[in-house]
Short mmCIF file of C-alpha atoms and ligand atoms in Angstrom, two decimals:
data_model
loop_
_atom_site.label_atom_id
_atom_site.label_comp_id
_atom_site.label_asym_id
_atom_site.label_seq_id
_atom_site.Cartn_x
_atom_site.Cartn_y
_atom_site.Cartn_z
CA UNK A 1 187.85 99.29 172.53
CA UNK A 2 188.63 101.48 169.46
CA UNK A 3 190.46 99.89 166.91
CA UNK A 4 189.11 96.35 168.06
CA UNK A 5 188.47 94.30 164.74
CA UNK A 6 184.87 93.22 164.63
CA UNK A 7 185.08 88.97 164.03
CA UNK A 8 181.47 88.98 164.36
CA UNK A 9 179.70 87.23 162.03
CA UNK A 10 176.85 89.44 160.04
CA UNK A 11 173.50 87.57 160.41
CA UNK A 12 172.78 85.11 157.30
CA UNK A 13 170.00 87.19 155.85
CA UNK A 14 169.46 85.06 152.65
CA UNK A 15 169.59 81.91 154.66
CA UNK A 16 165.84 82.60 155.51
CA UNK A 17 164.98 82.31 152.52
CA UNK A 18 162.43 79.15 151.29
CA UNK A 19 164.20 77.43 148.16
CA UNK A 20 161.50 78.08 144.96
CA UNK A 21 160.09 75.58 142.68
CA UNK A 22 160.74 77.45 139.69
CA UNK A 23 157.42 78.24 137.07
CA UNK A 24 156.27 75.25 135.99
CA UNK A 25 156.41 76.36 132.33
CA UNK A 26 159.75 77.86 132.48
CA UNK A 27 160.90 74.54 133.92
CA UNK A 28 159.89 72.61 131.03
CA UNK A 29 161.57 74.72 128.13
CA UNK A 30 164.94 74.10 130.28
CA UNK A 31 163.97 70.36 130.31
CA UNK A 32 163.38 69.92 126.78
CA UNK A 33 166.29 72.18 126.17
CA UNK A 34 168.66 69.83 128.06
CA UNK A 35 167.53 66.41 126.19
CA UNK A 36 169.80 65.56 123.07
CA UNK A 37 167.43 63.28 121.17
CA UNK A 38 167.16 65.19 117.85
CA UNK A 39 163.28 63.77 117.62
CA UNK A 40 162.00 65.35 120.71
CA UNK A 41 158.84 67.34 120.31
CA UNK A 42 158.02 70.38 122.39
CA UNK A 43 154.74 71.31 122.58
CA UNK A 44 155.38 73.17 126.02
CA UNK A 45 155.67 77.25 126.81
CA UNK A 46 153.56 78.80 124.10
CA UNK A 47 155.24 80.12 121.18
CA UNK A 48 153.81 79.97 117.97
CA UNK A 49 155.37 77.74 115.42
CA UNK A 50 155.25 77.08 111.73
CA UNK A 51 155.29 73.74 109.33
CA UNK A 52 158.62 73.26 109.65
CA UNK A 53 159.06 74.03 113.37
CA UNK A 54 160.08 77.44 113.60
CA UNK A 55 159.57 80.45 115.52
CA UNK A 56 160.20 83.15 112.62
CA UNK A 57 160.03 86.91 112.76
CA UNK A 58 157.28 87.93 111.42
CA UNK A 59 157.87 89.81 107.93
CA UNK A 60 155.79 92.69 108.93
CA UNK A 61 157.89 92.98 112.37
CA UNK A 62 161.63 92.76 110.58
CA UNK A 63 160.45 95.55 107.77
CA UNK A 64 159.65 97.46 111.30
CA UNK A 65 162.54 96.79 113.07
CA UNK A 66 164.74 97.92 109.73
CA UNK A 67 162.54 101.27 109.62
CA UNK A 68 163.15 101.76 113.19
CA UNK A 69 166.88 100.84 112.59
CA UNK A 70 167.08 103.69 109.93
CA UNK A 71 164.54 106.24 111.39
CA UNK A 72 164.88 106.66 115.14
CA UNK A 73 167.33 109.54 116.42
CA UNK A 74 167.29 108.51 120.14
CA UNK A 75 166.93 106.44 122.92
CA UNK A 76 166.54 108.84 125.36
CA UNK A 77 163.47 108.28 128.03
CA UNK A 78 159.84 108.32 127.64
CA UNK A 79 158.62 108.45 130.68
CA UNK A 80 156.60 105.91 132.77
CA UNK A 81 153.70 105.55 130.25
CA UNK A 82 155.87 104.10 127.62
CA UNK A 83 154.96 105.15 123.97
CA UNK A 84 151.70 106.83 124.14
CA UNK A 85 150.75 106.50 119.90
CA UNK A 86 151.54 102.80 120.23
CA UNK A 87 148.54 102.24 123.16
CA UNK A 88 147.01 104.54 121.05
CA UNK A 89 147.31 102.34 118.43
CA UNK A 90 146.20 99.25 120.27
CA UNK A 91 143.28 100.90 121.76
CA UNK A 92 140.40 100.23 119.13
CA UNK A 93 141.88 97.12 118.16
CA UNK A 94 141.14 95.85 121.76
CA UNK A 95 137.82 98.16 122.52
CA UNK A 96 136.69 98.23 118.71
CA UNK A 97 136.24 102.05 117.38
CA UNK A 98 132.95 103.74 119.62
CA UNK A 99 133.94 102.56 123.21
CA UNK A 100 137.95 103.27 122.34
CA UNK A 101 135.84 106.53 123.17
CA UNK A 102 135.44 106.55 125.86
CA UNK A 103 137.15 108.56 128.11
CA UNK A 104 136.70 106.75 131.36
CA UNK A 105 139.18 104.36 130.08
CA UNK A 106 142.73 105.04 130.23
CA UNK A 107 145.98 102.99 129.14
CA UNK A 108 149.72 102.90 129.33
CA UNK A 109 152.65 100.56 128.07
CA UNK A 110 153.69 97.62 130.27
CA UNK A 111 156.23 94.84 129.82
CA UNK A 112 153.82 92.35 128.27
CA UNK A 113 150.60 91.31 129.37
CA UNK A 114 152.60 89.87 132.28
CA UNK A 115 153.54 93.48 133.53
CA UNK A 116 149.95 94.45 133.24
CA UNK A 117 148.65 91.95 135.12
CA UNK A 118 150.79 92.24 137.98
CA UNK A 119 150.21 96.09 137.24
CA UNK A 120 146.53 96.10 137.13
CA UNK A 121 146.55 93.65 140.60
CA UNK A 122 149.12 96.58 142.58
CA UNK A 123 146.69 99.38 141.69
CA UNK A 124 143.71 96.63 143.00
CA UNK A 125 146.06 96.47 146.02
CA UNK A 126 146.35 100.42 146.78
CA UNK A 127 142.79 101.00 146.00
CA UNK A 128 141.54 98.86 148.18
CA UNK A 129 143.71 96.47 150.36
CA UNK A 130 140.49 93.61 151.21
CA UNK A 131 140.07 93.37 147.30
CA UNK A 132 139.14 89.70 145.94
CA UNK A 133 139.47 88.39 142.72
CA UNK A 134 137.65 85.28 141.55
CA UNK A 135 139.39 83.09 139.36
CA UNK A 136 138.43 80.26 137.38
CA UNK A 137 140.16 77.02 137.23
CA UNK A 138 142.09 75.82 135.47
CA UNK A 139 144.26 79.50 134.85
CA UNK A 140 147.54 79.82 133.61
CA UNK A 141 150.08 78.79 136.66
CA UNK A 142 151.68 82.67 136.70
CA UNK A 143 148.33 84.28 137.57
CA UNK A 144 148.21 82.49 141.17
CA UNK A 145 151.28 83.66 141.86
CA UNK A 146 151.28 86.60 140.71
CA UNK A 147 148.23 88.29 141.93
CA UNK A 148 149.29 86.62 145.57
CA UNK A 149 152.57 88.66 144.56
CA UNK A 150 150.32 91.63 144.96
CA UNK A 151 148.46 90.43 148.00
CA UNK A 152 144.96 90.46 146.32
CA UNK A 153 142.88 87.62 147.84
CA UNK A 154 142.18 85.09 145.05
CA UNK A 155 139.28 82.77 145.55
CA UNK A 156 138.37 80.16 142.65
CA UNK A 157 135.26 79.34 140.55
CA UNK A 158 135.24 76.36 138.37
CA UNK A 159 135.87 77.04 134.60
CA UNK A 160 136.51 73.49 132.95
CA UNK A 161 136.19 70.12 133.53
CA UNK A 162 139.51 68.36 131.54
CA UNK A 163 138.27 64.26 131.86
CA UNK A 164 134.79 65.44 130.40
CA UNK A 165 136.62 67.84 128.01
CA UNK A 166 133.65 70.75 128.95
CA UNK A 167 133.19 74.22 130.37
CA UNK A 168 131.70 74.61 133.79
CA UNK A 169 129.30 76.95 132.66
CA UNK A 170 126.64 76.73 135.22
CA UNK A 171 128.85 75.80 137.97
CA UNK A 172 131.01 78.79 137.27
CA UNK A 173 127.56 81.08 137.07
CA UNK A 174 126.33 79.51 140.22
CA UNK A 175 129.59 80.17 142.06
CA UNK A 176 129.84 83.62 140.27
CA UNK A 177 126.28 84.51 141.92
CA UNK A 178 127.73 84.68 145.29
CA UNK A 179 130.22 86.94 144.56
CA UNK A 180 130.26 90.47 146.30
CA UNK A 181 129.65 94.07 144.49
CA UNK A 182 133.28 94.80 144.01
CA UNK A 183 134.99 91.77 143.83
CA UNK A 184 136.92 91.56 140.79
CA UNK A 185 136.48 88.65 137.96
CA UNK A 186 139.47 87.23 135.96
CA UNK A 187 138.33 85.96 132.91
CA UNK A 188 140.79 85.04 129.78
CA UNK A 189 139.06 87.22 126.93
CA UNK A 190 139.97 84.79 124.45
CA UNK A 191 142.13 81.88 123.50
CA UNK A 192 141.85 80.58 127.06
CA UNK A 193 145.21 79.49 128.74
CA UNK A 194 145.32 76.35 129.58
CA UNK A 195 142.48 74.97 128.24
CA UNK A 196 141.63 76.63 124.74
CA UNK A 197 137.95 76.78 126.38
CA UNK A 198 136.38 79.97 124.84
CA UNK A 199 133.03 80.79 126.32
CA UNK A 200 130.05 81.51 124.01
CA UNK A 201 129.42 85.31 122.89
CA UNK A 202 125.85 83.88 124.93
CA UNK A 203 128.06 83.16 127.78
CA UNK A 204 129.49 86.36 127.43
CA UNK A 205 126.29 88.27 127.26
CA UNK A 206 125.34 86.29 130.61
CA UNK A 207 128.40 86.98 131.91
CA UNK A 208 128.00 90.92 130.91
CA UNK A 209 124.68 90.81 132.47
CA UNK A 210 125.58 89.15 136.12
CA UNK A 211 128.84 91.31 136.19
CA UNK A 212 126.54 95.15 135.66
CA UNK A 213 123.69 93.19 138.43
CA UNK A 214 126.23 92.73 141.02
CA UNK A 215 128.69 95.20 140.74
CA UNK A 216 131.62 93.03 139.64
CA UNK A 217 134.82 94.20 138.11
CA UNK A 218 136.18 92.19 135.46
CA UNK A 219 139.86 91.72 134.88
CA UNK A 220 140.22 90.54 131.24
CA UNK A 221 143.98 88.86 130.48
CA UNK A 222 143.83 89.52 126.32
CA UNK A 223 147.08 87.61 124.99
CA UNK A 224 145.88 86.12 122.05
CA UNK A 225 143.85 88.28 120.56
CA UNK A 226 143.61 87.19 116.45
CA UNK A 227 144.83 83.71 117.32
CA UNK A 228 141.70 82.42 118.15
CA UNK A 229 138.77 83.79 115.81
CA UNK A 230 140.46 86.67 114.16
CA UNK A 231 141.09 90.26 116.00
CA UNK A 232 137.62 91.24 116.19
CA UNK A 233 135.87 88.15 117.17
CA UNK A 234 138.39 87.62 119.82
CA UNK A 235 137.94 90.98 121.36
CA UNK A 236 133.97 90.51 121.35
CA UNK A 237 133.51 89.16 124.95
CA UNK A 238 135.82 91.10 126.23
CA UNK A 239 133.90 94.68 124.99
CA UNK A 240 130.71 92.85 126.09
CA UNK A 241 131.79 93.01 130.02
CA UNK A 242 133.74 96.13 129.54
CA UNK A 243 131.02 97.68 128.58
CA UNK A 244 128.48 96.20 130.65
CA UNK A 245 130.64 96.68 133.58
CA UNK A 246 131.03 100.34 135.42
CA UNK A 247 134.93 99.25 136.23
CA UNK A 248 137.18 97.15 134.45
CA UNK A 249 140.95 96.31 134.12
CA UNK A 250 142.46 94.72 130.86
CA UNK A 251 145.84 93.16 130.89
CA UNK A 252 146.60 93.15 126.53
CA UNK A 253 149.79 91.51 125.07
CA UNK A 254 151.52 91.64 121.85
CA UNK A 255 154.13 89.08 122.47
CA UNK A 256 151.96 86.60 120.78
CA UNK A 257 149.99 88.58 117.76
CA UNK A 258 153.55 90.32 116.76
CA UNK A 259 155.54 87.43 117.99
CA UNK A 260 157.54 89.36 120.14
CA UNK A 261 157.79 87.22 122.34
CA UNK A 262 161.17 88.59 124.45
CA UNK A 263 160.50 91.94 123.73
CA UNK A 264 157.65 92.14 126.61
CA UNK A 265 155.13 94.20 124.99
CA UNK A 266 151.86 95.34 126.13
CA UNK A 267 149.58 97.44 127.60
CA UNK A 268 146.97 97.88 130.77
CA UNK A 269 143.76 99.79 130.10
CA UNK A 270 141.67 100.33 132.96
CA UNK A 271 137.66 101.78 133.33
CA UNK A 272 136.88 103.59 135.78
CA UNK A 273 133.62 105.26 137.44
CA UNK A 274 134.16 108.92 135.40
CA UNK A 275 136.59 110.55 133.26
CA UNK A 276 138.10 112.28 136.68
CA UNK A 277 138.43 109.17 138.28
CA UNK A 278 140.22 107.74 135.36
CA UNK A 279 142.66 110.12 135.20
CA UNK A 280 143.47 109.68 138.80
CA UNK A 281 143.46 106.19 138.23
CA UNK A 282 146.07 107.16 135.37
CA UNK A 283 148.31 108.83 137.40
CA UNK A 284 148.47 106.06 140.12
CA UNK A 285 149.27 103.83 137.52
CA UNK A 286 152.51 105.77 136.60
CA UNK A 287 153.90 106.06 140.25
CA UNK A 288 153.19 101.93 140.34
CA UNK A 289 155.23 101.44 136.98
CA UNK A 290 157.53 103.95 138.49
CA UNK A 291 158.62 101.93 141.37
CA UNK A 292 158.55 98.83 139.71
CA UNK A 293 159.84 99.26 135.90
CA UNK A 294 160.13 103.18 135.83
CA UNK A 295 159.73 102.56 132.62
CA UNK A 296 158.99 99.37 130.09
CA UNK A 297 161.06 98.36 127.13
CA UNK A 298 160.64 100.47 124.10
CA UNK A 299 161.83 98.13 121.12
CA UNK A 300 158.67 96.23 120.79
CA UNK A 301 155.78 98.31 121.27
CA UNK A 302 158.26 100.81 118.59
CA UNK A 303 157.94 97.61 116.16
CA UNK A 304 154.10 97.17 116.52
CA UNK A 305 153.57 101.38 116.18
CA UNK A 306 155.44 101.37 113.31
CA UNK A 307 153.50 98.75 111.53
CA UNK A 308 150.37 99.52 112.85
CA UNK A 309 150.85 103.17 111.68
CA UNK A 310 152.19 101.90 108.27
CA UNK A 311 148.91 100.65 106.09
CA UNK A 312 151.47 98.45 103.79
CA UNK A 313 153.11 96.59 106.68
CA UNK A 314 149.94 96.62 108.95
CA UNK A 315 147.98 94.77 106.42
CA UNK A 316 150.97 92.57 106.10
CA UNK A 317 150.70 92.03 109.74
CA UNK A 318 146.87 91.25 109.56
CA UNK A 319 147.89 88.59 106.84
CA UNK A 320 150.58 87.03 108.97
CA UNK A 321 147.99 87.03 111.52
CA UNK A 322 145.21 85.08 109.68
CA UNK A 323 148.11 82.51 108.36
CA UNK A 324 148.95 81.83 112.21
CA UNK A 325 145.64 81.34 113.06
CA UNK A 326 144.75 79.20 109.82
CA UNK A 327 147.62 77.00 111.09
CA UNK A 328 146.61 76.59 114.29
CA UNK A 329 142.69 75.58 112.77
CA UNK A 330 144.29 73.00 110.58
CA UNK A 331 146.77 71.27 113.31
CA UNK A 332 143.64 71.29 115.83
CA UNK A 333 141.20 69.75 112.71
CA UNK A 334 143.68 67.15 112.21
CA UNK A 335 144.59 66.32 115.47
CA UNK A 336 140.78 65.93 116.20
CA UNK A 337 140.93 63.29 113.11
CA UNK A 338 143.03 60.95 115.06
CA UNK A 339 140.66 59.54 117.53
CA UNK A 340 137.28 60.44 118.51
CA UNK A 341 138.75 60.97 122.08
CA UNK A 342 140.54 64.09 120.61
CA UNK A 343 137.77 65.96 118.48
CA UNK A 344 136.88 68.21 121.33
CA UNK A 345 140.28 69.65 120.13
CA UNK A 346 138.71 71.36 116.94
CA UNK A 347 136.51 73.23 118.84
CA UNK A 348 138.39 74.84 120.62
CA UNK A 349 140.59 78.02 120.23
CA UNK A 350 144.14 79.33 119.95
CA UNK A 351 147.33 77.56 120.87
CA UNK A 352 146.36 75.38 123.95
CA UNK A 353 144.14 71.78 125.10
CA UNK A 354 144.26 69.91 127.64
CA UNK A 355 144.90 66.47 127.39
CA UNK A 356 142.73 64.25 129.21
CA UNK A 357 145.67 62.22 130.43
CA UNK A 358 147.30 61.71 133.89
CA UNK A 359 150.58 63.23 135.49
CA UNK A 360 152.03 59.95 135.04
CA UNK A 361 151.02 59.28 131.32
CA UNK A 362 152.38 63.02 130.30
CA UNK A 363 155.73 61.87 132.41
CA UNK A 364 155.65 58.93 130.36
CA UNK A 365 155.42 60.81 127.39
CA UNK A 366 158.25 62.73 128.11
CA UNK A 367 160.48 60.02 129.13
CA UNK A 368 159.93 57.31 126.43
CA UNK A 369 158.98 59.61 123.49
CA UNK A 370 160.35 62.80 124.39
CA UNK A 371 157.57 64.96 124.24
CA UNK A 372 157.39 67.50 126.17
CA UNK A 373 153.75 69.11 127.58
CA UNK A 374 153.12 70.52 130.84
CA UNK A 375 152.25 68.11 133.73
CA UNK A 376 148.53 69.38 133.99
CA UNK A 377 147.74 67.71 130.35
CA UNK A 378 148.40 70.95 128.48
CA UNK A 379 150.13 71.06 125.26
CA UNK A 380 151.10 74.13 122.75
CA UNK A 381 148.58 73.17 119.57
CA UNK A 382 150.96 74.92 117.45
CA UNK A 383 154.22 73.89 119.07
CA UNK A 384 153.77 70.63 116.74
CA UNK A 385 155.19 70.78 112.97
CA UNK A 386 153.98 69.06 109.93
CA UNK A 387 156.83 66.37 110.43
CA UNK A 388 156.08 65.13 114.47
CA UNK A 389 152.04 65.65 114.48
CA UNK A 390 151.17 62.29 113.65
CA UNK A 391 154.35 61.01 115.82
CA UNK A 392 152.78 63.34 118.72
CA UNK A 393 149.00 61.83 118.08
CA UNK A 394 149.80 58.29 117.84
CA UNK A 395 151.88 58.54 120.87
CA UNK A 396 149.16 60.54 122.45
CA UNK A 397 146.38 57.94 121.66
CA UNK A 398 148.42 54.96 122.95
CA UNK A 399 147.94 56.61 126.36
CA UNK A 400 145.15 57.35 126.70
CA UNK A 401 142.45 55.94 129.31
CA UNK A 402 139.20 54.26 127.67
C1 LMR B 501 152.45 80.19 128.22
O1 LMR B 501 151.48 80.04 128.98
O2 LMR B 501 153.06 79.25 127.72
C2 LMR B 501 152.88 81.58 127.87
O3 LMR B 501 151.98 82.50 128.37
C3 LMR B 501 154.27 81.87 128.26
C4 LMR B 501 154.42 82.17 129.70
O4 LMR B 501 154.94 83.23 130.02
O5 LMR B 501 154.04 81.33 130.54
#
């Protein structure tokens, strides 16, 4: 009857929803955030840190952000693609000079390399819904989810072996071999996250070779480029597939090689088959950012144009750079000194290893010692200062099997 109050009750749409484990990673700052003993050591999320334990701006970024500060005369849009001169900018640094060239490969701002991988996997996921992307494992815990997320089918090749502290290199090329022309191929294109497992430039070259033979695509995530080796050594496998490959994605991040961290700063580059079909490919990416973003953050990728366009504060930056990664040499030298059962530490690159220790030896860790690393056995190299790194070994050693 008109006028009749309606009593019923609306339908409880959020009470279908599954309760979430939350990420892993983002789970253990908020842990080590909550414990009050002053001599807790986190070697968690990854955020670089210096000798006495802090995450500073870099010098090079704040002389940026004061320029910007004083210089910039809006904040009015800039459209889906972000700042064009900063991926500009970042372009040869990731492709070196001749195949930044190249005009089958286009690029665009994202937030982070996060936002271009989950960017890079939607435009997978419109090109062709069946796509599958073969991932090696161990991988960072957000790429699962996130290319799921997308709904491209992930399937898994070994990568590393953590008790025998070694790369699956064969296994991972035998597994590899099966794969079908136009599959895609993550691989981390330096600095490898979790593991700190870099594969040869040889591997590489093999790698280059079986991805042009069958028709793969690689997806390279690049987040810690010049953290590992130095910018162009750490860029050198992934040019190798990129160019050995007719179609390639590449998720790149600054929040680690500016220390931006919160800013979300990056870019996704893309190859495709010709010049037309990268600027299609272009435009597809702008209607994806559109509906997800519209359009990503400007502050950092501002910061790291203006001091990559500055030759003072850029070689600044490049010093800064080489300090960071000197650091992170010395703390994995020195934690290799400790025991023999750590030197496979040294070899290894950027800011994570593995531990070769149980879930219930890194939860013991955590509870008696307060130390905080991720229940898979990886810790942040760098998360460690000059005071708690022999605290953090000895600990480490004490639990360790055999
Ligand atoms: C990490 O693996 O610790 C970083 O990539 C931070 C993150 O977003 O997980």
């Amino acid at each position: 009857m008109a006028g009749d109050v309606i009593t019923a009750e609306p339908p409880q749409l959020f009470d279908r929803l599954e309760e979430q484990k939350s990420d892993s990673l983002l789970q253990l700052i908020a842990l080590c955030d909550a414990d009050p003993r002053p001599d807790k050591i986190d070697v968690g999320v990854g955020v670089y840190r210096d000798a006495a334990g802090a995450t500073p701006i870099l010098r090079a970024v704040k002389a940026a952000e004061k320029r910007l500060w004083e210089t910039q005369e809006t904040k009015a849009y800039l459209g889906s693609m972000g700042d064009a001169r900063f991926t500009a900018l970042i372009r040869p640094i990731v492709f070196g000079d001749t195949l930044a060239k190249d005009d089958r490969i286009v690029g665009l701002q994202t937030p982070g390399g996060c936002g271009a991988l989950r960017l890079g996997a939607d435009l997978v996921a419109r090109a062709n819904p069946r796509a599958r992307i073969h991932v090696g494992q161990p991988t960072w815990p957000n790429h699962g989810p996130l290319i799921e997320c997308s709904g491209v089918e992930m399937v898994s090749y070994p990568y590393y072996d953590a008790a025998q502290r070694i790369i699956l290199f064969d296994r991972m090329m035998d597994a590899l071999g099966r794969a079908e022309a136009g599959d895609l191929l993550l691989l981390h294109g330096c600095c490898h996250n979790p593991t700190g497992a870099d594969l040869s430039l040889d591997q590489w070259r093999e790698v280059a070779a079986l991805v042009s033979r069958r028709g793969l695509i690689p997806y390279v995530d690049l987040a810690y480029q010049g953290l590992g080796n130095g910018l162009e050594a750490d860029a050198a496998g992934t040019r190798l597939v990129v160019e050995a490959a007719e179609q390639a994605l590449i998720a790149q991040s600054c929040d680690k090689n500016f220390g931006v961290y919160r800013e979300r700063t990056g870019n996704l580059f893309v190859k495709a088959g010709s010049k037309r079909a990268a600027e299609v490919v272009f435009g597809n990416l702008l209607t994806l950012a559109r509906t997800m973003w519209s359009m990503p953050p400007d502050h950092g990728a501002a910061i790291a144009r203006i001091v990559l366009d500055t030759p003072e504060l850029r070689a600044d930056w490049n010093a800064e750079l080489k300090e960071m990664c000197a650091r992170i040499r010395t703390l994995r030298a020195r934690l290799a000194g400790y025991d023999e059962r750590l030197a496979y530490i040294d070899g290894q690159n950027g800011m994570f290893s593995i531990l070769p220790l149980r879930e219930e030896q890194v939860l013991a860790l955590r509870r008696e010692k307060g130390i905080y690393l991720a229940n898979s056995g990886r810790f942040n190299v760098v998360g460690l200062s000059d005071d708690n790194v022999d605290r953090f070994a000895a600990a480490v050693v004490e639990k360790l099997d055999g």
